[in-house]
Amino acid sequence: MTFTPHGKHLIAGEWVSAPETFHSAPAHGPAHEFSAGTPELVNAACEAAEEAFWSFGYSTREERAAFLNTIADEIEARAEAITEIGSQESGLPEGRLNGERGRTTGQLRLFADHILKGDYLDRRHDKALPDRQPLPRSDLRMMQRPIGPIAVFGASNFPLAFSTAGGDTAAALAAGCPVVVKGHDAHPGTGEIITEAIHAAVEKCNMPKGVFSLVQGGDRSVGQTLVQHPLIKAVGFTGSLGGGRALFDLCAQRPEPIPFFGELGSINPMFMLPDAVANRGEELGKGWAASLAMGAGQFCTNPGIVVVIEGAESDAFVAAAQAALSEQGPQVMLTDGIAEAYTTGAAKIGAQSGVQDLVTSMCDRREAKPFLFKVSASDWLGNHALSEEVFGPLGIVVVAKDADEMDKIARSLVGQLTATLHMDEGDTALARRLLPVLERKAGRVLANGFPTGVEVCDSMVHGGPYPASTNFGATSVGTLSIRRFLRPVCYQDIPEAVLPADLA
Ligand code: NAP
């Protein structure tokens, strides 16, 4: 079943257009025309979301769970068409899109189960102590409540799992918050068909029409109006450090500042400890190359930096990675802009003092091949440019003289989504030294694995200190991500008959 987009926005249950248009720029297949978003459409969507909050924010958990499961059903009913247009627009292979669709529907169903359990409400009750001396205590109850309309910015690199019905949308709807999505120009048709699925679920479940709106891309004023709209109470964002920081600053400058949950850049360092490198350096080198090149390196958890201690064993690790990356063929990147940023970023790294090229590539228009560079720890430590994310399959090996220098690198890191230790038994002492440093730097610390592949589950943390995210108390993946769209309310001496149903 081929899907041909009509190119409209969904505002409060109606498909609408504005006069300006733009064309999609698919990696392959036909380009389509889309109506471009405007501040007026954003305003209409936000007003409808606020109106919807008065019923959706007070819906039962059972009603919202059924809604989330119905969205998942409606996405599955459009499976083939979603994969087809998603693959055309993003250039991602069909297998990847099928997997990502499963992750998206799994995420929606996980949130349905999660809210039914009710633990996320974090209900507390301090009973009244009328006879307490010197003062009596009131009856105090606490519960988490939804905060209001949420703005979601779809990510270019996950057209399904981090976009229109992705993790931010699922978490917000589960919490009881209506959502306004600013679609990503890299996949407007995919955004439209997913919006169709959500729209069908809204109608089937009799949800208020403003519970979900999609405003397709336009110029920057669309996103800026959205985050500054007085009815928006928080923002979920996945994308670049520059874009995220600009929108974060706008949120902070509002008359009523609101939280901006941005998941931004990360170089996801891996520390190869000496015993592990001596015992299985070649295997680790090949493993790193595979993780680095997977999906053309367009993952926020892509391990862009590896730290080794100098010596013959680490040379064997580097040689294995070099050989594997040299054999990697070209892969299509998500957009022309991302491909261009990759080429420019690689050239900038290659031009830094002390940087040695191990694998250099020619990149055609939207196709990327890997780059591999090597640099000493002292050169790396003295040059901030070498610790900036280059989105794509680009790796840097940082060679430390000894464990002290490795520790110094760990301490110098800015916030990361992940940090990884590769270690064998003989590395335990060094790992114990590094772990307290790394847990201050990263949202997730791994041993003997690769950070690409983020499990959607209760324990997952996909976030970290700035600049990995703008809010280190939060995660954008896993059930804990619902907390971003809730706030605690204390109910003091409120009679049972008046309390919210979840507390009574
Ligand atoms: P992006 O440029 O940050 O854009 C993400 C979304 O934010 C888009 O809808 C964009 O709208 C909007 N936006 C960005 N800056 C804005 C501003 N100043 N005002 C209003 N809206 C703004 O990210 P991207 O397009 O996905 O990819 C570009 C780069 O982001 C990549 O090369 C990569 O470095 C990085 N990236 C990182 C991750 C990660 O997970 N860490 C994921 C994806 C991308 P417009 O389209 O109108 O700009």
Coordinates of C-alpha atoms and ligand atoms in Angstrom, one line a residue:
M1 CA 0.0 0.0 0.0
T2 CA 1.7 3.2 -1.2
F3 CA 1.0 6.3 0.8
T4 CA 0.7 9.7 -0.9
P5 CA 0.8 12.6 1.5
H6 CA -1.8 15.3 1.2
G7 CA 0.6 17.7 2.8
K8 CA -1.7 19.2 5.5
H9 CA -1.3 20.0 9.2
L10 CA -3.6 18.4 11.8
I11 CA -5.0 21.1 14.1
A12 CA -7.6 20.2 16.6
G13 CA -8.9 17.2 14.6
E14 CA -9.0 19.1 11.2
W15 CA -6.6 18.7 8.3
V16 CA -5.7 22.3 7.3
S17 CA -3.3 24.1 5.0
A18 CA -1.6 27.5 4.9
P19 CA -0.6 29.2 1.6
E20 CA 3.2 28.7 1.8
T21 CA 4.5 25.3 0.8
F22 CA 7.8 23.3 0.9
H23 CA 8.9 20.1 -0.8
S24 CA 10.2 17.1 0.9
A25 CA 13.8 16.0 -0.1
P26 CA 13.7 12.2 0.1
A27 CA 16.8 10.1 -0.2
H28 CA 15.0 8.2 -3.0
G29 CA 11.4 8.2 -4.4
P30 CA 9.2 11.1 -5.2
A31 CA 9.3 14.5 -3.5
H32 CA 5.9 15.7 -2.2
E33 CA 4.5 19.2 -1.5
F34 CA 3.6 20.2 2.1
S35 CA 1.9 23.2 3.6
A36 CA 4.5 25.1 5.7
G37 CA 3.7 25.8 9.3
T38 CA 3.0 29.3 10.6
P39 CA 2.8 31.0 14.0
E40 CA -1.0 31.2 13.5
L41 CA -1.3 27.4 13.1
V42 CA 0.9 27.0 16.2
N43 CA -1.4 29.3 18.1
A44 CA -4.5 27.4 17.1
A45 CA -2.9 24.1 18.0
C46 CA -1.8 25.4 21.5
E47 CA -5.3 26.8 22.2
A48 CA -6.9 23.5 21.2
A49 CA -4.4 21.6 23.4
E50 CA -5.2 23.8 26.4
E51 CA -8.9 23.2 25.8
A52 CA -8.3 19.5 25.6
F53 CA -6.4 19.5 28.8
W54 CA -9.5 20.2 30.8
S55 CA -10.8 16.7 30.0
F56 CA -7.7 14.8 28.9
G57 CA -5.8 15.9 32.0
Y58 CA -8.6 14.5 34.2
S59 CA -9.2 11.3 32.1
T60 CA -8.8 7.9 33.9
R61 CA -5.6 5.9 33.6
E62 CA -7.6 3.2 31.9
E63 CA -8.9 5.6 29.3
R64 CA -5.4 6.9 28.5
A65 CA -3.9 3.3 28.4
A66 CA -6.6 2.3 25.9
F67 CA -5.8 5.4 23.8
L68 CA -2.0 4.6 23.8
N69 CA -2.7 1.0 22.8
T70 CA -5.1 2.2 20.0
I71 CA -2.4 4.5 18.6
A72 CA -0.1 1.5 18.5
D73 CA -2.7 -0.6 16.8
E74 CA -3.3 2.1 14.2
I75 CA 0.4 2.4 13.5
E76 CA 0.6 -1.3 13.0
A77 CA -2.3 -1.2 10.6
R78 CA -0.3 1.2 8.4
A79 CA 3.0 -0.8 8.8
E80 CA 4.0 -1.3 5.2
A81 CA 3.2 2.3 4.1
I82 CA 5.0 3.7 7.1
T83 CA 8.2 1.7 6.2
E84 CA 7.9 2.7 2.6
I85 CA 7.7 6.4 3.0
G86 CA 10.0 6.4 6.1
S87 CA 12.7 4.7 4.1
Q88 CA 12.3 7.0 1.1
E89 CA 12.5 10.1 3.2
S90 CA 15.3 9.1 5.6
G91 CA 17.3 6.8 3.4
L92 CA 17.3 4.3 6.3
P93 CA 16.9 0.7 5.2
E94 CA 13.5 -1.0 5.5
G95 CA 14.8 -3.5 8.1
R96 CA 15.8 -0.6 10.3
L97 CA 12.4 1.2 9.8
N98 CA 10.5 -2.0 10.7
G99 CA 12.5 -2.4 13.9
E100 CA 12.0 1.2 14.8
R101 CA 8.3 0.9 14.2
G102 CA 8.2 -2.1 16.6
R103 CA 10.1 0.0 19.2
T104 CA 7.6 2.9 18.7
T105 CA 4.5 0.7 19.3
G106 CA 6.3 -1.2 22.1
Q107 CA 7.0 2.1 23.8
L108 CA 3.3 3.2 23.5
R109 CA 2.2 -0.1 25.0
L110 CA 4.9 0.0 27.7
F111 CA 3.5 3.4 28.8
A112 CA -0.1 2.0 28.8
D113 CA 1.0 -0.8 31.2
H114 CA 3.1 1.6 33.3
I115 CA 0.3 4.1 34.0
L116 CA -2.2 1.2 34.8
K117 CA 0.2 0.1 37.6
G118 CA -0.1 3.6 39.1
D119 CA 3.4 3.6 40.7
Y120 CA 4.4 6.7 38.7
L121 CA 1.9 8.8 40.6
D122 CA 4.2 8.4 43.6
R123 CA 1.3 8.7 46.0
R124 CA 2.1 9.7 49.6
H125 CA -0.1 10.1 52.6
D126 CA 0.8 11.7 56.0
K127 CA -2.3 11.2 58.1
A128 CA -3.7 14.0 60.3
L129 CA -2.4 14.1 63.9
P130 CA -5.1 16.2 65.6
D131 CA -3.6 15.5 69.1
R132 CA 0.0 16.2 68.2
Q133 CA 1.7 18.7 70.6
P134 CA 2.5 21.5 70.5
L135 CA 0.7 21.7 67.1
P136 CA -1.7 19.3 65.4
R137 CA -0.8 18.0 61.9
S138 CA -3.1 18.3 58.9
D139 CA -3.9 15.4 56.6
L140 CA -1.4 15.7 53.8
R141 CA -1.4 13.7 50.5
M142 CA 0.8 14.1 47.5
M143 CA 0.5 12.9 44.0
Q144 CA 2.0 13.6 40.6
R145 CA -0.3 15.6 38.2
P146 CA 0.1 16.3 34.5
I147 CA 1.4 19.8 33.7
G148 CA -0.5 20.9 30.6
P149 CA 0.2 21.1 26.8
I150 CA 3.6 19.9 25.7
A151 CA 5.6 20.8 22.6
V152 CA 7.5 18.0 20.9
F153 CA 10.2 18.5 18.3
G154 CA 10.6 15.4 16.1
A155 CA 14.2 14.2 15.6
S156 CA 15.7 13.7 12.2
N157 CA 17.6 10.5 13.1
F158 CA 14.6 8.5 14.5
P159 CA 11.7 9.3 12.2
L160 CA 9.4 7.0 14.3
A161 CA 10.8 6.3 17.7
F162 CA 11.8 9.9 18.6
S163 CA 9.4 11.8 16.4
T164 CA 5.6 12.2 15.9
A165 CA 4.4 9.3 18.1
G166 CA 7.8 8.7 19.6
G167 CA 9.0 8.6 23.2
D168 CA 8.3 12.2 24.1
T169 CA 4.7 12.1 22.7
A170 CA 4.0 8.7 24.4
A171 CA 5.3 9.9 27.8
A172 CA 3.3 13.2 27.6
L173 CA 0.0 11.5 26.5
A174 CA 0.5 8.8 29.2
A175 CA 0.9 11.5 31.8
G176 CA -2.3 13.2 30.6
C177 CA -0.7 16.1 28.7
P178 CA -1.9 17.1 25.2
V179 CA 0.9 17.3 22.6
V180 CA 1.7 19.7 19.8
V181 CA 4.4 18.3 17.5
K182 CA 6.6 20.4 15.3
G183 CA 7.3 18.0 12.4
H184 CA 10.8 17.6 11.1
D185 CA 11.4 18.7 7.5
A186 CA 13.5 15.6 7.0
H187 CA 10.5 13.3 7.1
P188 CA 7.2 15.2 6.7
G189 CA 5.4 12.4 4.9
T190 CA 6.3 9.9 7.7
G191 CA 5.0 12.5 10.2
E192 CA 1.8 12.8 8.3
I193 CA 1.0 9.1 8.2
I194 CA 1.8 8.6 11.9
T195 CA -0.5 11.6 12.6
E196 CA -3.2 9.9 10.6
A197 CA -2.8 6.9 13.0
I198 CA -3.0 9.1 16.1
H199 CA -6.0 10.9 14.6
A200 CA -7.8 7.6 14.0
A201 CA -7.1 6.6 17.6
V202 CA -8.4 10.0 18.9
E203 CA -11.7 9.3 17.1
K204 CA -12.0 5.7 18.1
C205 CA -11.3 6.5 21.8
N206 CA -13.4 9.6 21.8
M207 CA -10.6 11.8 23.0
P208 CA -10.8 15.6 22.8
K209 CA -9.7 16.8 19.4
G210 CA -7.0 19.1 20.6
V211 CA -5.2 16.3 22.4
F212 CA -2.8 16.0 19.5
S213 CA -1.8 18.4 16.7
L214 CA 0.9 18.3 14.1
V215 CA 2.4 21.5 12.6
Q216 CA 4.6 20.7 9.7
G217 CA 7.9 22.5 9.3
G218 CA 8.1 26.1 8.1
D219 CA 10.7 28.7 9.0
R220 CA 12.3 29.0 12.4
S221 CA 9.4 31.2 13.6
V222 CA 7.3 28.0 13.9
G223 CA 9.5 26.3 16.5
Q224 CA 10.2 29.6 18.2
T225 CA 6.5 30.5 18.5
L226 CA 5.8 27.1 19.9
V227 CA 8.3 27.1 22.7
Q228 CA 7.3 30.7 23.6
H229 CA 3.6 30.1 23.5
P230 CA 2.1 30.9 27.0
L231 CA -0.1 27.8 27.0
I232 CA 2.9 25.4 26.4
K233 CA 4.2 24.1 29.8
A234 CA 7.3 22.0 28.7
V235 CA 9.2 21.0 25.6
G236 CA 10.7 17.6 24.5
F237 CA 13.5 17.9 21.9
T238 CA 16.1 15.7 20.3
G239 CA 18.6 17.3 18.0
S240 CA 21.7 19.4 17.7
L241 CA 23.4 21.3 20.5
G242 CA 23.1 24.6 18.7
G243 CA 19.3 24.3 17.9
G244 CA 18.6 22.8 21.4
R245 CA 20.5 25.5 23.2
A246 CA 18.7 28.3 21.2
L247 CA 15.3 26.9 22.0
F248 CA 16.3 26.2 25.7
D249 CA 17.3 29.9 26.0
L250 CA 14.0 31.0 24.6
C251 CA 12.2 28.8 27.2
A252 CA 14.3 30.4 30.0
Q253 CA 13.6 33.9 28.8
R254 CA 9.8 33.6 28.7
P255 CA 7.8 35.7 31.2
E256 CA 6.9 32.2 32.7
P257 CA 10.0 30.1 32.1
I258 CA 9.3 26.5 31.4
P259 CA 11.4 23.3 31.4
F260 CA 13.1 22.4 28.1
F261 CA 14.0 18.7 28.0
G262 CA 16.6 18.7 25.2
E263 CA 18.6 15.6 24.4
L264 CA 21.6 17.0 22.5
G265 CA 25.1 16.0 21.6
S266 CA 27.4 13.3 23.0
I267 CA 30.7 11.7 21.9
N268 CA 30.0 8.6 24.2
P269 CA 33.6 7.9 25.2
M270 CA 34.8 4.3 25.6
F271 CA 37.8 3.5 27.9
M272 CA 39.7 0.4 26.8
L273 CA 41.5 -0.9 29.9
P274 CA 44.8 -2.6 29.4
D275 CA 44.0 -6.2 30.3
A276 CA 40.9 -6.2 28.0
V277 CA 43.0 -4.8 25.2
A278 CA 45.8 -7.3 25.7
N279 CA 43.4 -10.3 25.8
R280 CA 41.0 -9.3 23.0
G281 CA 42.2 -6.2 21.3
E282 CA 41.4 -7.3 17.8
E283 CA 37.8 -8.4 18.7
L284 CA 37.3 -5.0 20.5
G285 CA 38.6 -3.1 17.5
K286 CA 36.2 -4.8 15.1
G287 CA 33.3 -4.4 17.6
W288 CA 34.0 -0.7 17.9
A289 CA 34.1 -0.3 14.1
A290 CA 30.8 -2.0 13.7
S291 CA 29.1 0.1 16.4
L292 CA 30.6 3.3 15.0
A293 CA 29.5 2.7 11.4
M294 CA 26.1 1.3 12.2
G295 CA 23.3 3.4 10.7
A296 CA 26.0 5.7 9.2
G297 CA 26.9 6.7 12.7
Q298 CA 23.7 8.7 13.1
F299 CA 22.9 7.7 16.6
C300 CA 23.1 10.0 19.6
T301 CA 24.9 7.1 21.4
N302 CA 27.5 6.6 18.7
P303 CA 30.9 5.9 20.4
G304 CA 33.0 8.6 18.7
I305 CA 36.0 8.5 21.0
V306 CA 38.1 5.6 22.3
V307 CA 40.8 6.0 24.9
V308 CA 43.6 3.5 25.0
I309 CA 46.9 3.3 26.9
E310 CA 49.9 3.3 24.5
G311 CA 51.7 0.0 23.6
A312 CA 51.8 -2.9 21.2
E313 CA 48.4 -4.2 22.4
S314 CA 46.5 -1.0 21.8
D315 CA 48.2 -0.8 18.3
A316 CA 46.6 -4.2 17.5
F317 CA 43.2 -2.8 18.6
V318 CA 43.6 0.3 16.5
A319 CA 44.8 -1.8 13.4
A320 CA 41.7 -4.0 13.7
A321 CA 39.4 -1.0 13.8
Q322 CA 41.2 0.7 11.0
A323 CA 40.9 -2.4 8.8
A324 CA 37.2 -2.9 9.5
L325 CA 36.4 0.8 8.9
S326 CA 38.4 0.9 5.6
E327 CA 36.2 -1.9 4.3
Q328 CA 32.9 -0.1 5.1
G329 CA 31.0 1.0 2.0
P330 CA 29.1 4.3 1.7
Q331 CA 25.8 4.7 3.5
V332 CA 23.1 7.2 2.8
M333 CA 22.7 10.0 5.4
L334 CA 19.5 11.4 6.7
T335 CA 19.6 14.8 5.0
D336 CA 21.8 16.8 2.7
G337 CA 22.5 19.2 5.7
I338 CA 23.6 16.3 8.0
A339 CA 25.9 14.9 5.2
E340 CA 27.4 18.4 4.7
A341 CA 27.9 18.9 8.4
Y342 CA 29.7 15.5 8.6
T343 CA 32.1 16.3 5.8
T344 CA 32.9 19.7 7.3
G345 CA 33.2 18.2 10.8
A346 CA 35.6 15.6 9.6
A347 CA 37.8 18.2 7.8
K348 CA 37.9 20.3 10.9
I349 CA 39.1 17.3 13.1
G350 CA 41.7 16.3 10.5
A351 CA 43.1 19.8 10.5
Q352 CA 43.7 20.0 14.3
S353 CA 47.3 19.9 15.6
G354 CA 48.7 16.4 16.3
V355 CA 45.8 14.6 14.6
Q356 CA 46.8 11.6 12.5
D357 CA 44.5 10.3 9.7
L358 CA 44.0 6.5 9.8
V359 CA 41.0 6.2 7.6
T360 CA 40.0 9.1 5.3
S361 CA 37.1 9.0 2.9
M362 CA 35.5 10.8 0.0
C363 CA 31.9 11.5 0.6
D364 CA 29.4 11.9 -2.2
R365 CA 26.5 14.3 -1.8
R366 CA 24.4 12.4 0.8
E367 CA 26.6 9.3 1.3
A368 CA 29.0 8.9 4.1
K369 CA 32.1 6.6 4.6
P370 CA 33.9 6.4 7.9
F371 CA 36.8 8.6 9.1
L372 CA 39.3 7.4 11.8
F373 CA 41.8 9.7 13.5
K374 CA 44.4 9.2 16.2
V375 CA 45.7 11.8 18.6
S376 CA 47.8 11.8 21.8
A377 CA 46.0 12.5 25.1
S378 CA 48.0 15.7 25.6
D379 CA 46.9 17.1 22.2
W380 CA 43.3 16.0 22.9
L381 CA 43.2 17.5 26.4
G382 CA 44.5 20.8 25.1
N383 CA 42.0 21.2 22.2
H384 CA 38.2 21.6 22.8
A385 CA 37.5 21.1 19.1
L386 CA 38.4 17.4 19.4
S387 CA 35.7 16.7 22.0
E388 CA 32.8 18.1 19.9
E389 CA 30.3 15.7 18.4
V390 CA 30.6 15.0 14.6
F391 CA 27.3 13.3 13.7
G392 CA 28.3 10.4 11.5
P393 CA 30.7 7.4 11.4
L394 CA 33.7 9.3 12.6
G395 CA 36.0 7.9 15.3
I396 CA 39.0 9.3 17.3
V397 CA 41.5 7.1 19.1
V398 CA 43.0 9.1 22.0
V399 CA 46.3 7.5 23.2
A400 CA 47.1 8.0 26.9
K401 CA 50.6 7.4 28.3
D402 CA 49.3 5.7 31.4
A403 CA 46.4 5.2 33.7
D404 CA 46.8 8.6 35.3
E405 CA 46.4 10.2 31.9
M406 CA 43.4 8.1 31.1
D407 CA 41.9 9.3 34.4
K408 CA 42.7 12.9 33.5
I409 CA 40.7 12.4 30.2
A410 CA 37.7 11.0 32.1
R411 CA 37.8 14.0 34.5
S412 CA 38.0 16.5 31.7
L413 CA 34.9 15.2 29.9
V414 CA 31.7 17.3 29.6
G415 CA 28.3 15.7 30.1
Q416 CA 27.7 12.5 28.1
L417 CA 24.8 10.3 27.3
T418 CA 27.0 7.2 27.9
A419 CA 30.5 6.2 29.0
T420 CA 31.8 2.7 28.5
L421 CA 34.5 0.6 30.2
H422 CA 36.0 -2.4 28.4
M423 CA 37.6 -4.4 31.1
D424 CA 38.8 -7.9 32.1
E425 CA 39.5 -9.1 35.7
G426 CA 42.9 -7.6 35.9
D427 CA 41.4 -4.2 35.1
T428 CA 39.2 -4.1 38.2
A429 CA 41.4 -1.6 40.2
L430 CA 41.5 0.9 37.3
A431 CA 37.8 0.4 36.6
R432 CA 37.0 1.1 40.3
R433 CA 39.0 4.3 40.0
L434 CA 37.2 5.5 36.8
L435 CA 33.6 4.6 37.6
P436 CA 33.1 7.3 40.2
V437 CA 34.4 9.8 37.6
L438 CA 32.3 8.5 34.8
E439 CA 29.0 8.3 36.7
R440 CA 29.4 12.1 37.3
K441 CA 29.7 12.6 33.6
A442 CA 27.2 10.2 31.9
G443 CA 23.5 9.2 32.2
R444 CA 24.4 5.5 31.5
V445 CA 27.7 3.7 32.2
L446 CA 28.4 0.4 30.5
A447 CA 30.9 -2.4 30.9
N448 CA 32.0 -4.6 28.0
G449 CA 29.3 -3.5 25.5
F450 CA 28.6 -0.8 22.9
P451 CA 26.3 2.1 23.7
T452 CA 24.3 2.1 20.4
G453 CA 21.0 0.3 21.0
V454 CA 19.0 1.9 23.8
E455 CA 16.7 -0.5 25.7
V456 CA 13.2 0.9 26.3
C457 CA 12.5 -0.2 29.9
D458 CA 12.1 0.9 33.5
S459 CA 15.8 1.3 34.3
M460 CA 17.0 3.2 31.2
V461 CA 18.5 6.6 31.4
H462 CA 18.9 8.4 28.1
G463 CA 20.1 11.8 29.3
G464 CA 23.1 13.2 31.3
P465 CA 24.7 16.4 32.4
Y466 CA 24.9 19.3 29.9
P467 CA 25.5 19.2 27.0
A468 CA 24.2 15.7 26.7
S469 CA 20.9 17.1 27.9
T470 CA 19.6 20.3 29.2
N471 CA 18.2 18.6 32.3
F472 CA 20.3 16.0 34.0
G473 CA 17.5 15.0 36.3
A474 CA 15.6 13.5 33.5
T475 CA 15.6 10.8 30.8
S476 CA 14.0 10.8 27.4
V477 CA 13.8 7.0 27.1
G478 CA 12.2 4.5 29.5
T479 CA 9.2 4.8 31.8
L480 CA 11.0 7.4 34.1
S481 CA 10.6 9.8 31.1
I482 CA 7.0 10.4 32.1
R483 CA 8.3 12.4 35.1
R484 CA 9.2 15.3 32.8
F485 CA 5.6 16.0 32.2
L486 CA 4.3 15.7 35.8
R487 CA 4.6 17.8 38.9
P488 CA 3.9 17.0 42.5
V489 CA 0.8 18.6 44.1
C490 CA 0.2 18.3 47.9
Y491 CA -3.5 18.2 48.9
Q492 CA -3.9 19.4 52.5
D493 CA -7.1 18.6 54.4
I494 CA -9.0 18.2 51.1
P495 CA -12.2 16.2 51.7
E496 CA -12.3 12.7 50.2
A497 CA -15.3 13.7 48.1
V498 CA -13.3 16.4 46.4
L499 CA -9.9 14.7 46.0
P500 CA -8.8 13.5 42.5
A501 CA -10.0 9.9 41.9
D502 CA -6.4 8.6 42.0
L503 CA -6.0 9.8 45.6
A504 CA -9.4 9.2 47.1
Ligands
NAP1 P1 18.5 20.4 14.6 O1 19.1 21.2 13.6 O2 18.8 20.7 16.0 O3 16.9 20.5 14.4 C1 15.9 19.8 15.2 C2 14.6 20.6 15.2 O4 14.7 21.8 15.9 C3 14.2 20.9 13.8 O5 12.8 20.9 13.7 C4 14.6 22.4 13.6 O6 13.9 23.1 12.7 C5 14.4 22.9 15.0 N1 15.3 24.0 15.3 C6 16.7 23.9 15.4 N2 17.2 25.1 15.7 C7 16.1 26.0 15.9 C8 16.0 27.4 16.2 N3 17.1 28.1 16.4 N4 14.8 27.9 16.2 C9 13.7 27.2 15.9 N5 13.7 25.9 15.6 C10 14.9 25.3 15.6 O7 18.8 18.8 14.4 P2 18.6 18.0 13.1 O8 18.0 18.7 12.0 O9 18.0 16.7 13.5 O10 20.1 17.6 12.7 C11 21.2 18.5 12.6 C12 22.3 18.1 13.5 O11 21.8 17.8 14.8 C13 23.1 16.9 13.1 O12 24.1 17.1 12.2 C14 23.6 16.4 14.4 O13 24.8 17.0 14.7 C15 22.6 16.8 15.4 N6 21.7 15.7 15.9 C16 22.0 15.1 17.1 C17 21.2 14.2 17.6 C18 21.4 13.6 18.9 O14 20.7 12.7 19.3 N7 22.3 14.0 19.7 C19 20.1 13.7 16.9 C20 19.8 14.3 15.6 C21 20.7 15.3 15.2 P3 14.5 23.5 11.3 O15 14.4 22.2 10.5 O16 13.7 24.6 10.8 O17 15.9 23.9 11.6

